[in-house]
């Protein structure tokens, strides 16, 4: 499985969403097994549903996203 991480607590947050979704679409088309990992402005990570559109991020985390816990080690 390939993960595409996008978003993050930076001024380029919105641009990262757009470019991340473009990369996600292309990898889904060519590789198949891909996960969209959204890094919120507050520092949380969520797994976004397949086929999510940029408009879904207008109010924050898209509906049907799953909260992820990232652990080191």
N, CA, C and O atoms as a DFTB+ gen file, in Angstrom:
292 C
 N C O
     1  1       0.848      -1.186       0.000
     2  2       0.000       0.000       0.000
     3  2       0.886       1.238       0.000
     4  3       1.927       1.281       0.655
     5  1       0.452       2.231      -0.741
     6  2       1.127       3.520      -0.818
     7  2       0.283       4.543      -0.067
     8  3      -0.938       4.580      -0.222
     9  1       0.937       5.378       0.752
    10  2       0.245       6.442       1.459
    11  2       0.616       7.796       0.889
    12  3       1.786       8.063       0.614
    13  1      -0.376       8.645       0.713
    14  2      -0.148      10.023       0.264
    15  2      -0.504      10.940       1.429
    16  3      -1.666      11.043       1.821
    17  1       0.510      11.601       1.974
    18  2       0.330      12.513       3.101
    19  2       0.195      13.928       2.565
    20  3       1.021      14.373       1.767
    21  1      -0.845      14.642       2.999
    22  2      -1.055      16.012       2.543
    23  2      -1.731      16.821       3.633
    24  3      -2.283      16.274       4.587
    25  1      -1.675      18.151       3.471
    26  2      -2.242      19.062       4.471
    27  2      -1.119      19.638       5.309
    28  3      -0.141      20.163       4.776
    29  1      -1.258      19.540       6.611
    30  2      -0.219      19.993       7.524
    31  2      -0.438      21.404       8.046
    32  3      -1.203      22.182       7.477
    33  1       0.247      21.718       9.140
    34  2       0.079      23.029       9.786
    35  2       0.990      24.100       9.177
    36  3       1.804      24.701       9.878
    37  1       0.848      24.332       7.876
    38  2       1.684      25.337       7.222
    39  2       0.813      26.306       6.422
    40  3      -0.371      26.045       6.211
    41  1       1.391      27.419       5.980
    42  2       0.624      28.354       5.155
    43  2       0.178      27.744       3.815
    44  3      -0.771      28.235       3.204
    45  1       0.845      26.694       3.359
    46  2       0.507      26.032       2.099
    47  2      -0.489      24.886       2.281
    48  3      -0.610      24.031       1.404
    49  1      -1.193      24.860       3.396
    50  2      -2.120      23.779       3.728
    51  2      -3.108      23.492       2.600
    52  3      -3.258      22.340       2.195
    53  1      -3.774      24.510       2.095
    54  2      -4.792      24.317       1.064
    55  2      -4.194      23.838      -0.252
    56  3      -4.789      22.998      -0.928
    57  1      -3.035      24.356      -0.625
    58  2      -2.356      23.911      -1.843
    59  2      -1.928      22.454      -1.683
    60  3      -1.998      21.675      -2.634
    61  1      -1.491      22.092      -0.495
    62  2      -1.093      20.708      -0.239
    63  2      -2.264      19.751      -0.399
    64  3      -2.095      18.636      -0.892
    65  1      -3.441      20.178       0.014
    66  2      -4.641      19.347      -0.172
    67  2      -4.877      19.108      -1.661
    68  3      -5.102      17.974      -2.082
    69  1      -4.825      20.167      -2.448
    70  2      -5.075      20.038      -3.881
    71  2      -4.049      19.138      -4.568
    72  3      -4.415      18.239      -5.325
    73  1      -2.773      19.378      -4.304
    74  2      -1.739      18.564      -4.953
    75  2      -1.741      17.142      -4.409
    76  3      -1.479      16.192      -5.147
    77  1      -2.033      16.993      -3.133
    78  2      -2.117      15.648      -2.554
    79  2      -3.246      14.839      -3.161
    80  3      -3.080      13.651      -3.437
    81  1      -4.391      15.467      -3.372
    82  2      -5.514      14.762      -3.990
    83  2      -5.221      14.396      -5.439
    84  3      -5.635      13.334      -5.904
    85  1      -4.504      15.272      -6.164
    86  2      -4.105      14.938      -7.533
    87  2      -3.183      13.720      -7.550
    88  3      -3.357      12.813      -8.364
    89  1      -2.209      13.706      -6.655
    90  2      -1.299      12.562      -6.560
    91  2      -2.059      11.298      -6.167
    92  3      -1.808      10.221      -6.708
    93  1      -2.973      11.434      -5.239
    94  2      -3.783      10.298      -4.782
    95  2      -4.578       9.709      -5.944
    96  3      -4.599       8.490      -6.119
    97  1      -5.226      10.547      -6.732
    98  2      -6.024      10.075      -7.881
    99  2      -5.161       9.306      -8.888
   100  3      -5.535       8.232      -9.359
   101  1      -4.002       9.883      -9.201
   102  2      -3.131       9.247     -10.190
   103  2      -2.592       7.913      -9.671
   104  3      -2.529       6.937     -10.419
   105  1      -2.212       7.868      -8.416
   106  2      -1.725       6.607      -7.852
   107  2      -2.838       5.566      -7.739
   108  3      -2.594       4.377      -7.942
   109  1      -4.049       6.001      -7.420
   110  2      -5.179       5.062      -7.396
   111  2      -5.396       4.467      -8.781
   112  3      -5.685       3.279      -8.918
   113  1      -5.253       5.301      -9.802
   114  2      -5.469       4.853     -11.174
   115  2      -4.383       3.876     -11.629
   116  3      -4.676       2.891     -12.307
   117  1      -3.131       4.148     -11.254
   118  2      -2.020       3.341     -11.756
   119  2      -1.563       2.239     -10.811
   120  3      -1.078       1.203     -11.266
   121  1      -1.707       2.439      -9.512
   122  2      -1.204       1.471      -8.534
   123  2      -2.306       0.706      -7.809
   124  3      -2.102      -0.432      -7.386
   125  1      -3.459       1.324      -7.668
   126  2      -4.594       0.661      -7.034
   127  2      -4.695       0.834      -5.536
   128  3      -5.608       1.511      -5.064
   129  1      -3.802       0.256      -4.778
   130  2      -3.898       0.215      -3.320
   131  2      -3.212       1.434      -2.700
   132  3      -2.014       1.410      -2.415
   133  1      -3.999       2.510      -2.496
   134  2      -3.458       3.787      -2.020
   135  2      -4.321       4.322      -0.884
   136  3      -5.541       4.165      -0.884
   137  1      -3.660       4.960       0.091
   138  2      -4.378       5.563       1.217
   139  2      -4.102       7.057       1.258
   140  3      -2.951       7.481       1.147
   141  1      -5.157       7.863       1.417
   142  2      -5.022       9.306       1.583
   143  2      -4.922       9.633       3.061
   144  3      -5.847       9.360       3.826
   145  1      -3.802      10.215       3.465
   146  2      -3.552      10.557       4.868
   147  2      -3.541      12.071       5.012
   148  3      -2.595      12.738       4.593
   149  1      -4.590      12.603       5.602
   150  2      -4.739      14.051       5.768
   151  2      -4.173      14.486       7.114
   152  3      -4.540      13.946       8.157
   153  1      -3.274      15.470       7.078
   154  2      -2.665      16.049       8.275
   155  2      -3.375      17.370       8.515
   156  3      -3.207      18.318       7.748
   157  1      -4.165      17.435       9.574
   158  2      -4.972      18.619       9.849
   159  2      -4.100      19.793      10.296
   160  3      -2.937      19.616      10.661
   161  1      -4.674      20.977      10.262
   162  2      -3.957      22.168      10.716
   163  2      -3.587      22.070      12.193
   164  3      -2.603      22.664      12.632
   165  1      -4.380      21.315      12.958
   166  2      -4.116      21.172      14.393
   167  2      -3.139      20.038      14.700
   168  3      -2.797      19.818      15.862
   169  1      -2.682      19.309      13.660
   170  2      -1.664      18.287      13.874
   171  2      -2.184      16.866      13.970
   172  3      -1.403      15.949      14.227
   173  1      -3.483      16.653      13.770
   174  2      -4.036      15.298      13.798
   175  2      -3.899      14.664      12.413
   176  3      -3.754      15.362      11.409
   177  1      -3.946      13.340      12.378
   178  2      -3.889      12.604      11.127
   179  2      -5.180      11.819      10.955
   180  3      -5.682      11.213      11.902
   181  1      -5.716      11.834       9.729
   182  2      -6.925      11.070       9.445
   183  2      -6.783      10.364       8.097
   184  3      -6.117      10.855       7.185
   185  1      -7.414       9.222       7.999
   186  2      -7.505       8.477       6.753
   187  2      -8.771       8.939       6.062
   188  3      -9.868       8.793       6.602
   189  1      -8.624       9.497       4.865
   190  2      -9.792      10.012       4.156
   191  2     -10.378       8.922       3.263
   192  3      -9.652       8.049       2.788
   193  1     -11.687       8.973       3.036
   194  2     -12.315       7.952       2.195
   195  2     -11.879       8.067       0.736
   196  3     -11.521       9.148       0.269
   197  1     -11.912       6.968       0.039
   198  2     -11.589       6.948      -1.386
   199  2     -12.552       7.851      -2.148
   200  3     -13.754       7.856      -1.880
   201  1     -12.025       8.602      -3.085
   202  2     -12.855       9.465      -3.919
   203  2     -13.204      10.799      -3.310
   204  3     -14.010      11.537      -3.878
   205  1     -12.616      11.141      -2.161
   206  2     -12.920      12.422      -1.521
   207  2     -12.498      13.572      -2.447
   208  3     -11.473      13.491      -3.123
   209  1     -13.291      14.628      -2.468
   210  2     -13.029      15.796      -3.313
   211  2     -12.531      16.959      -2.460
   212  3     -12.742      16.983      -1.248
   213  1     -11.877      17.913      -3.092
   214  2     -11.300      19.066      -2.386
   215  2     -12.352      19.841      -1.597
   216  3     -12.067      20.348      -0.512
   217  1     -13.557      19.932      -2.134
   218  2     -14.629      20.678      -1.456
   219  2     -14.951      20.085      -0.081
   220  3     -15.458      20.783       0.796
   221  1     -14.660      18.809       0.100
   222  2     -14.955      18.138       1.372
   223  2     -14.102      18.672       2.520
   224  3     -14.419      18.436       3.686
   225  1     -13.021      19.390       2.200
   226  2     -12.121      19.914       3.223
   227  2     -12.458      21.349       3.618
   228  3     -11.788      21.926       4.474
   229  1     -13.490      21.933       3.004
   230  2     -13.842      23.335       3.259
   231  2     -14.152      23.602       4.727
   232  3     -13.816      24.666       5.247
   233  1     -14.788      22.648       5.399
   234  2     -15.150      22.818       6.805
   235  2     -14.267      22.010       7.742
   236  3     -14.626      21.791       8.899
   237  1     -13.107      21.564       7.251
   238  2     -12.198      20.779       8.085
   239  2     -12.066      19.363       7.575
   240  3     -11.834      19.136       6.387
   241  1     -12.213      18.417       8.476
   242  2     -12.045      16.995       8.148
   243  2     -13.262      16.494       7.378
   244  3     -14.395      16.713       7.805
   245  1     -13.039      15.822       6.246
   246  2     -14.163      15.299       5.465
   247  2     -14.972      14.253       6.241
   248  3     -14.445      13.548       7.101
   249  1     -16.253      14.175       5.915
   250  2     -17.123      13.165       6.528
   251  2     -16.589      11.772       6.204
   252  3     -15.974      11.567       5.157
   253  1     -16.817      10.841       7.077
   254  2     -16.435       9.438       6.951
   255  2     -14.923       9.207       7.016
   256  3     -14.449       8.131       6.654
   257  1     -14.169      10.198       7.471
   258  2     -12.730      10.015       7.679
   259  2     -12.515       9.278       8.989
   260  3     -13.335       9.359       9.904
   261  1     -11.411       8.562       9.069
   262  2     -11.068       7.809      10.281
   263  2      -9.848       8.421      10.929
   264  3      -8.835       8.634      10.264
   265  1      -9.926       8.707      12.222
   266  2      -8.805       9.237      12.962
   267  2      -7.704       8.190      13.037
   268  3      -7.969       7.013      13.283
   269  1      -6.452       8.631      12.822
   270  2      -5.305       7.739      12.901
   271  2      -4.427       8.119      14.077
   272  3      -4.346       9.286      14.459
   273  1      -3.788       7.147      14.630
   274  2      -2.809       7.396      15.671
   275  2      -1.450       6.990      15.111
   276  3      -1.227       5.828      14.771
   277  1      -0.552       7.957      15.020
   278  2       0.779       7.699      14.497
   279  2       1.710       7.472      15.692
   280  3       1.844       8.320      16.574
   281  1       2.344       6.304      15.687
   282  2       3.270       5.972      16.780
   283  2       4.647       5.702      16.218
   284  3       4.787       5.149      15.127
   285  1       5.626       6.079      16.939
   286  2       7.009       5.842      16.545
   287  2       7.500       4.572      17.212
   288  3       7.281       4.343      18.402
   289  1       8.169       3.754      16.419
   290  2       8.783       2.553      17.007
   291  2       8.050       1.280      16.791
   292  3       8.493       0.227      17.248
